[in-house]
PDB file of C-alpha atoms in Angstrom:
ATOM      1  CA  MET B   1      84.411 119.697  91.866  1.00  0.00           C
ATOM      2  CA  ASN B   2      84.244 116.129  93.165  1.00  0.00           C
ATOM      3  CA  THR B   3      82.830 115.817  96.680  1.00  0.00           C
ATOM      4  CA  ASN B   4      82.739 112.015  96.675  1.00  0.00           C
ATOM      5  CA  TYR B   5      86.304 111.244  97.710  1.00  0.00           C
ATOM      6  CA  LYS B   6      86.820 108.434 100.185  1.00  0.00           C
ATOM      7  CA  ILE B   7      89.093 107.654 103.117  1.00  0.00           C
ATOM      8  CA  THR B   8      90.588 104.299 102.205  1.00  0.00           C
ATOM      9  CA  SER B   9      92.546 103.639 105.400  1.00  0.00           C
ATOM     10  CA  TYR B  10      93.934 105.377 108.475  1.00  0.00           C
ATOM     11  CA  CYS B  11      96.635 104.847 111.093  1.00  0.00           C
ATOM     12  CA  HIS B  12      96.939 106.199 114.628  1.00  0.00           C
ATOM     13  CA  ILE B  13      99.953 106.131 116.960  1.00  0.00           C
ATOM     14  CA  LYS B  14      99.563 107.437 120.514  1.00  0.00           C
ATOM     15  CA  ASN B  15      99.547 106.302 124.147  1.00  0.00           C
ATOM     16  CA  SER B  16     101.964 103.433 123.421  1.00  0.00           C
ATOM     17  CA  LYS B  17      99.620 101.939 120.828  1.00  0.00           C
ATOM     18  CA  VAL B  18      99.628 101.606 117.065  1.00  0.00           C
ATOM     19  CA  SER B  19      96.317 101.053 115.300  1.00  0.00           C
ATOM     20  CA  LEU B  20      95.344 100.534 111.682  1.00  0.00           C
ATOM     21  CA  ASN B  21      91.750 101.142 110.594  1.00  0.00           C
ATOM     22  CA  GLY B  22      90.619 101.107 114.205  1.00  0.00           C
ATOM     23  CA  SER B  23      92.319  97.851 115.224  1.00  0.00           C
ATOM     24  CA  VAL B  24      95.332  97.830 117.554  1.00  0.00           C
ATOM     25  CA  ILE B  25      98.271  96.144 115.805  1.00  0.00           C
ATOM     26  CA  PHE B  26     100.970  96.919 118.374  1.00  0.00           C
ATOM     27  CA  SER B  27     100.900  97.913 122.027  1.00  0.00           C
ATOM     28  CA  GLU B  28     103.707  98.138 124.555  1.00  0.00           C
ATOM     29  CA  GLN B  29     103.074 100.002 127.786  1.00  0.00           C
ATOM     30  CA  LEU B  30     105.625 101.477 130.210  1.00  0.00           C
ATOM     31  CA  LEU B  31     108.143 102.334 127.508  1.00  0.00           C
ATOM     32  CA  ASP B  32     109.444 105.838 126.875  1.00  0.00           C
ATOM     33  CA  PHE B  33     109.168 107.097 123.306  1.00  0.00           C
ATOM     34  CA  PRO B  34     112.600 105.986 122.022  1.00  0.00           C
ATOM     35  CA  GLU B  35     112.013 102.434 123.252  1.00  0.00           C
ATOM     36  CA  PHE B  36     108.404 102.352 122.096  1.00  0.00           C
ATOM     37  CA  ILE B  37     109.049 103.625 118.569  1.00  0.00           C
ATOM     38  CA  LYS B  38     111.972 101.202 118.129  1.00  0.00           C
ATOM     39  CA  ALA B  39     109.846  98.273 119.298  1.00  0.00           C
ATOM     40  CA  ALA B  40     106.967  99.330 117.029  1.00  0.00           C
ATOM     41  CA  TYR B  41     109.341  99.706 114.076  1.00  0.00           C
ATOM     42  CA  LYS B  42     110.669  96.181 114.547  1.00  0.00           C
ATOM     43  CA  SER B  43     107.221  94.671 115.115  1.00  0.00           C
ATOM     44  CA  GLN B  44     105.906  96.119 111.836  1.00  0.00           C
ATOM     45  CA  ASP B  45     108.921  95.022 109.787  1.00  0.00           C
ATOM     46  CA  THR B  46     109.497  98.556 108.547  1.00  0.00           C
ATOM     47  CA  LYS B  47     112.606  98.411 106.388  1.00  0.00           C
ATOM     48  CA  TYR B  48     114.323 101.789 106.332  1.00  0.00           C
ATOM     49  CA  PRO B  49     117.851 101.731 107.837  1.00  0.00           C
ATOM     50  CA  LYS B  50     117.985 105.529 108.082  1.00  0.00           C
ATOM     51  CA  PHE B  51     115.149 105.317 110.631  1.00  0.00           C
ATOM     52  CA  PHE B  52     117.529 105.075 113.573  1.00  0.00           C
ATOM     53  CA  LYS B  53     119.302 108.323 112.604  1.00  0.00           C
ATOM     54  CA  MET B  54     116.139 110.372 112.187  1.00  0.00           C
ATOM     55  CA  ASP B  55     114.632 112.787 114.689  1.00  0.00           C
ATOM     56  CA  ASN B  56     111.611 111.805 116.763  1.00  0.00           C
ATOM     57  CA  LEU B  57     109.069 113.589 114.552  1.00  0.00           C
ATOM     58  CA  SER B  58     110.327 111.841 111.419  1.00  0.00           C
ATOM     59  CA  LYS B  59     110.382 108.441 113.128  1.00  0.00           C
ATOM     60  CA  LEU B  60     106.772 108.913 114.140  1.00  0.00           C
ATOM     61  CA  ALA B  61     105.715 110.098 110.674  1.00  0.00           C
ATOM     62  CA  ILE B  62     107.507 107.467 108.627  1.00  0.00           C
ATOM     63  CA  LEU B  63     106.326 104.590 110.819  1.00  0.00           C
ATOM     64  CA  ALA B  64     102.681 105.675 110.541  1.00  0.00           C
ATOM     65  CA  ALA B  65     103.048 106.250 106.794  1.00  0.00           C
ATOM     66  CA  ASP B  66     104.779 102.914 106.255  1.00  0.00           C
ATOM     67  CA  ILE B  67     102.112 100.970 108.140  1.00  0.00           C
ATOM     68  CA  LEU B  68      99.329 102.678 106.208  1.00  0.00           C
ATOM     69  CA  LEU B  69     100.922 102.524 102.765  1.00  0.00           C
ATOM     70  CA  LYS B  70     102.018  98.886 103.125  1.00  0.00           C
ATOM     71  CA  ASN B  71      98.364  98.119 103.730  1.00  0.00           C
ATOM     72  CA  GLU B  72      97.665  99.538 100.263  1.00  0.00           C
ATOM     73  CA  ASN B  73     100.037  97.005  98.635  1.00  0.00           C
ATOM     74  CA  LEU B  74     101.874  99.650  96.636  1.00  0.00           C
ATOM     75  CA  ASN B  75     104.520  98.679  94.125  1.00  0.00           C
ATOM     76  CA  LEU B  76     107.688 100.275  95.510  1.00  0.00           C
ATOM     77  CA  GLU B  77     109.500  99.762  92.238  1.00  0.00           C
ATOM     78  CA  GLU B  78     107.220 102.310  90.603  1.00  0.00           C
ATOM     79  CA  THR B  79     106.587 106.001  91.232  1.00  0.00           C
ATOM     80  CA  ASN B  80     103.440 106.431  93.319  1.00  0.00           C
ATOM     81  CA  ASN B  81     101.256 109.470  92.655  1.00  0.00           C
ATOM     82  CA  ILE B  82     100.457 110.253  96.287  1.00  0.00           C
ATOM     83  CA  ALA B  83     100.538 113.813  97.640  1.00  0.00           C
ATOM     84  CA  LEU B  84     101.428 114.535 101.283  1.00  0.00           C
ATOM     85  CA  VAL B  85      99.561 117.043 103.463  1.00  0.00           C
ATOM     86  CA  PHE B  86     100.717 117.010 107.090  1.00  0.00           C
ATOM     87  CA  SER B  87     100.227 119.315 110.058  1.00  0.00           C
ATOM     88  CA  ASN B  88     101.028 119.774 113.733  1.00  0.00           C
ATOM     89  CA  LYS B  89     101.288 122.378 116.476  1.00  0.00           C
ATOM     90  CA  ALA B  90     104.889 122.218 117.702  1.00  0.00           C
ATOM     91  CA  SER B  91     106.607 122.261 114.296  1.00  0.00           C
ATOM     92  CA  SER B  92     110.140 120.831 114.780  1.00  0.00           C
ATOM     93  CA  LEU B  93     110.476 122.213 118.327  1.00  0.00           C
ATOM     94  CA  ASP B  94     111.834 118.976 119.808  1.00  0.00           C
ATOM     95  CA  THR B  95     114.779 118.993 117.393  1.00  0.00           C
ATOM     96  CA  ASP B  96     115.159 122.765 117.602  1.00  0.00           C
ATOM     97  CA  ARG B  97     115.766 122.436 121.334  1.00  0.00           C
ATOM     98  CA  SER B  98     118.417 119.789 120.787  1.00  0.00           C
ATOM     99  CA  HIS B  99     120.156 122.009 118.256  1.00  0.00           C
ATOM    100  CA  GLN B 100     119.956 125.020 120.572  1.00  0.00           C
ATOM    101  CA  LYS B 101     121.675 123.102 123.368  1.00  0.00           C
ATOM    102  CA  ALA B 102     124.573 122.353 121.032  1.00  0.00           C
ATOM    103  CA  ILE B 103     125.186 125.997 120.071  1.00  0.00           C
ATOM    104  CA  GLN B 104     124.211 128.099 123.098  1.00  0.00           C
ATOM    105  CA  HIS B 105     127.634 128.062 124.811  1.00  0.00           C
ATOM    106  CA  LYS B 106     130.636 129.528 122.988  1.00  0.00           C
ATOM    107  CA  ASP B 107     133.060 127.357 124.951  1.00  0.00           C
ATOM    108  CA  ASN B 108     131.086 124.225 124.159  1.00  0.00           C
ATOM    109  CA  TYR B 109     129.928 124.907 120.608  1.00  0.00           C
ATOM    110  CA  PHE B 110     129.377 121.598 118.813  1.00  0.00           C
ATOM    111  CA  PRO B 111     126.435 121.839 116.365  1.00  0.00           C
ATOM    112  CA  SER B 112     125.579 118.508 114.802  1.00  0.00           C
ATOM    113  CA  PRO B 113     124.685 118.420 111.080  1.00  0.00           C
ATOM    114  CA  ALA B 114     122.723 115.232 111.810  1.00  0.00           C
ATOM    115  CA  VAL B 115     120.502 117.200 114.205  1.00  0.00           C
ATOM    116  CA  PHE B 116     120.386 120.462 112.264  1.00  0.00           C
ATOM    117  CA  VAL B 117     119.011 118.786 109.130  1.00  0.00           C
ATOM    118  CA  TYR B 118     115.789 118.012 111.020  1.00  0.00           C
ATOM    119  CA  THR B 119     115.105 121.576 112.217  1.00  0.00           C
ATOM    120  CA  LEU B 120     112.228 121.897 109.764  1.00  0.00           C
ATOM    121  CA  PRO B 121     108.996 119.905 110.250  1.00  0.00           C
ATOM    122  CA  ASN B 122     108.612 119.087 106.554  1.00  0.00           C
ATOM    123  CA  ILE B 123     111.821 117.012 106.545  1.00  0.00           C
ATOM    124  CA  CYS B 124     109.669 114.034 107.555  1.00  0.00           C
ATOM    125  CA  LEU B 125     107.806 114.462 104.255  1.00  0.00           C
ATOM    126  CA  GLY B 126     111.114 114.109 102.446  1.00  0.00           C
ATOM    127  CA  GLU B 127     111.870 110.869 104.265  1.00  0.00           C
ATOM    128  CA  ILE B 128     108.495 109.413 103.273  1.00  0.00           C
ATOM    129  CA  SER B 129     108.928 110.619  99.691  1.00  0.00           C
ATOM    130  CA  ILE B 130     112.342 108.966  99.429  1.00  0.00           C
ATOM    131  CA  LYS B 131     111.130 105.635 100.782  1.00  0.00           C
ATOM    132  CA  TYR B 132     108.022 105.521  98.596  1.00  0.00           C
ATOM    133  CA  LYS B 133     109.373 107.329  95.518  1.00  0.00           C
ATOM    134  CA  LEU B 134     106.882 110.161  95.695  1.00  0.00           C
ATOM    135  CA  TYR B 135     107.460 113.145  93.390  1.00  0.00           C
ATOM    136  CA  THR B 136     104.134 114.805  94.094  1.00  0.00           C
ATOM    137  CA  GLU B 137     102.883 117.864  95.979  1.00  0.00           C
ATOM    138  CA  ASN B 138     103.697 118.026  99.684  1.00  0.00           C
ATOM    139  CA  SER B 139     102.908 120.580 102.373  1.00  0.00           C
ATOM    140  CA  PHE B 140     103.320 120.838 106.124  1.00  0.00           C
ATOM    141  CA  PHE B 141     101.016 123.236 108.013  1.00  0.00           C
ATOM    142  CA  ILE B 142     101.261 124.529 111.580  1.00  0.00           C
ATOM    143  CA  PHE B 143      97.993 124.971 113.506  1.00  0.00           C
ATOM    144  CA  ASP B 144      97.052 125.527 117.154  1.00  0.00           C
ATOM    145  CA  HIS B 145      95.012 122.322 117.012  1.00  0.00           C
ATOM    146  CA  PHE B 146      93.992 119.542 114.647  1.00  0.00           C
ATOM    147  CA  ASN B 147      92.337 121.323 111.720  1.00  0.00           C
ATOM    148  CA  ALA B 148      90.092 118.891 109.863  1.00  0.00           C
ATOM    149  CA  LYS B 149      88.493 121.616 107.726  1.00  0.00           C
ATOM    150  CA  HIS B 150      91.804 122.754 106.248  1.00  0.00           C
ATOM    151  CA  LEU B 151      92.993 119.209 105.583  1.00  0.00           C
ATOM    152  CA  LEU B 152      89.683 118.458 103.848  1.00  0.00           C
ATOM    153  CA  THR B 153      89.752 121.566 101.671  1.00  0.00           C
ATOM    154  CA  TYR B 154      93.409 121.313 100.684  1.00  0.00           C
ATOM    155  CA  THR B 155      93.218 117.596  99.955  1.00  0.00           C
ATOM    156  CA  ASN B 156      90.113 117.932  97.803  1.00  0.00           C
ATOM    157  CA  SER B 157      91.779 120.762  95.897  1.00  0.00           C
ATOM    158  CA  LEU B 158      94.780 118.579  95.037  1.00  0.00           C
ATOM    159  CA  LEU B 159      92.530 115.786  93.828  1.00  0.00           C
ATOM    160  CA  ASP B 160      90.181 118.111  91.934  1.00  0.00           C
ATOM    161  CA  THR B 161      93.099 119.607  89.996  1.00  0.00           C
ATOM    162  CA  ASN B 162      94.628 116.174  89.256  1.00  0.00           C
ATOM    163  CA  LYS B 163      97.849 116.993  91.079  1.00  0.00           C
ATOM    164  CA  ALA B 164      97.683 113.558  92.690  1.00  0.00           C
ATOM    165  CA  GLU B 165      95.697 110.340  92.468  1.00  0.00           C
ATOM    166  CA  SER B 166      95.497 110.107  96.252  1.00  0.00           C
ATOM    167  CA  VAL B 167      96.591 112.129  99.288  1.00  0.00           C
ATOM    168  CA  LEU B 168      98.175 110.986 102.533  1.00  0.00           C
ATOM    169  CA  CYS B 169      97.330 113.549 105.145  1.00  0.00           C
ATOM    170  CA  GLY B 170      96.908 114.145 108.849  1.00  0.00           C
ATOM    171  CA  TRP B 171      98.593 115.241 112.082  1.00  0.00           C
ATOM    172  CA  VAL B 172     102.060 114.317 113.374  1.00  0.00           C
ATOM    173  CA  GLU B 173     103.025 115.893 116.690  1.00  0.00           C
ATOM    174  CA  PHE B 174     106.029 115.438 118.964  1.00  0.00           C
ATOM    175  CA  GLU B 175     106.841 117.675 121.911  1.00  0.00           C
ATOM    176  CA  GLY B 176     108.295 116.672 125.263  1.00  0.00           C
ATOM    177  CA  ASP B 177     106.563 113.516 126.452  1.00  0.00           C
ATOM    178  CA  HIS B 178     103.628 113.961 124.081  1.00  0.00           C
ATOM    179  CA  TYR B 179     103.502 112.220 120.721  1.00  0.00           C
ATOM    180  CA  GLU B 180     100.758 111.431 118.256  1.00  0.00           C
ATOM    181  CA  ALA B 181     100.460 110.503 114.615  1.00  0.00           C
ATOM    182  CA  PHE B 182      97.142 110.338 112.799  1.00  0.00           C
ATOM    183  CA  LEU B 183      97.386 109.739 109.067  1.00  0.00           C
ATOM    184  CA  TYR B 184      94.714 108.810 106.546  1.00  0.00           C
ATOM    185  CA  LEU B 185      94.700 108.154 102.817  1.00  0.00           C
ATOM    186  CA  VAL B 186      92.141 109.795 100.530  1.00  0.00           C
ATOM    187  CA  SER B 187      91.292 108.704  96.982  1.00  0.00           C
ATOM    188  CA  ASN B 188      88.348 107.852  94.748  1.00  0.00           C
ATOM    189  CA  GLU B 189      87.974 104.450  96.415  1.00  0.00           C
ATOM    190  CA  GLY B 190      87.107 103.455  99.953  1.00  0.00           C
ATOM    191  CA  ASN B 191      84.246 102.959 102.359  1.00  0.00           C
ATOM    192  CA  ILE B 192      84.377 106.153 104.423  1.00  0.00           C
ATOM    193  CA  GLU B 193      83.121 109.450 103.022  1.00  0.00           C
ATOM    194  CA  HIS B 194      85.821 112.115 103.068  1.00  0.00           C
ATOM    195  CA  ASN B 195      84.122 114.868 105.030  1.00  0.00           C
ATOM    196  CA  LYS B 196      84.965 117.012 108.060  1.00  0.00           C
ATOM    197  CA  GLN B 197      82.875 115.057 110.559  1.00  0.00           C
ATOM    198  CA  ASN B 198      84.322 111.687 109.566  1.00  0.00           C
ATOM    199  CA  ILE B 199      87.879 113.039 109.756  1.00  0.00           C
ATOM    200  CA  ILE B 200      87.227 114.364 113.278  1.00  0.00           C
ATOM    201  CA  THR B 201      85.546 111.111 114.339  1.00  0.00           C
ATOM    202  CA  LEU B 202      88.483 109.005 113.146  1.00  0.00           C
ATOM    203  CA  TYR B 203      90.974 111.376 114.762  1.00  0.00           C
ATOM    204  CA  ASN B 204      89.206 111.072 118.122  1.00  0.00           C
ATOM    205  CA  THR B 205      88.845 107.289 117.928  1.00  0.00           C
TER     206      THR B 205
END
């Protein structure tokens, strides 16, 4: 078992700021989430037209993933052997509520397929996989809080068993007015040791 995996890069989106490897790359205060995420998307030149039709959780996840993976200079014409291991607390609750509003009254029953398709949290993994041509393992876990130990163990297991060359993992949460994305990439290369304490430190940065 290899215990020398490294965190090569990490991205954080919260409190109207986007940061990459600890440096703020976009900040726009006094905007609600829809305005903020649209402005951040445009500022980072994220090219994915479907973005504007996605639910809030997927927008948050794909923007963080795009910023981080672009930094790795991946060849998008080739299949990339990157596994995805995401987690959050609220699952797809934000979208579930929108869907519930559309079906709760018999005399006003208008469910939207465009909303319903996002009533699973792992749909955001599919969006990332489509954009980056990932055909690898992917999992989405629900925890009461950020669980660095589980992410560490599961990620190392994927790498130890050669199911992926690297793993993009972290926490993507959207509920009400609260949003946060913290993603980091783990592989054999990098400057930060992949251990529980470093994951927690980066998450709290």
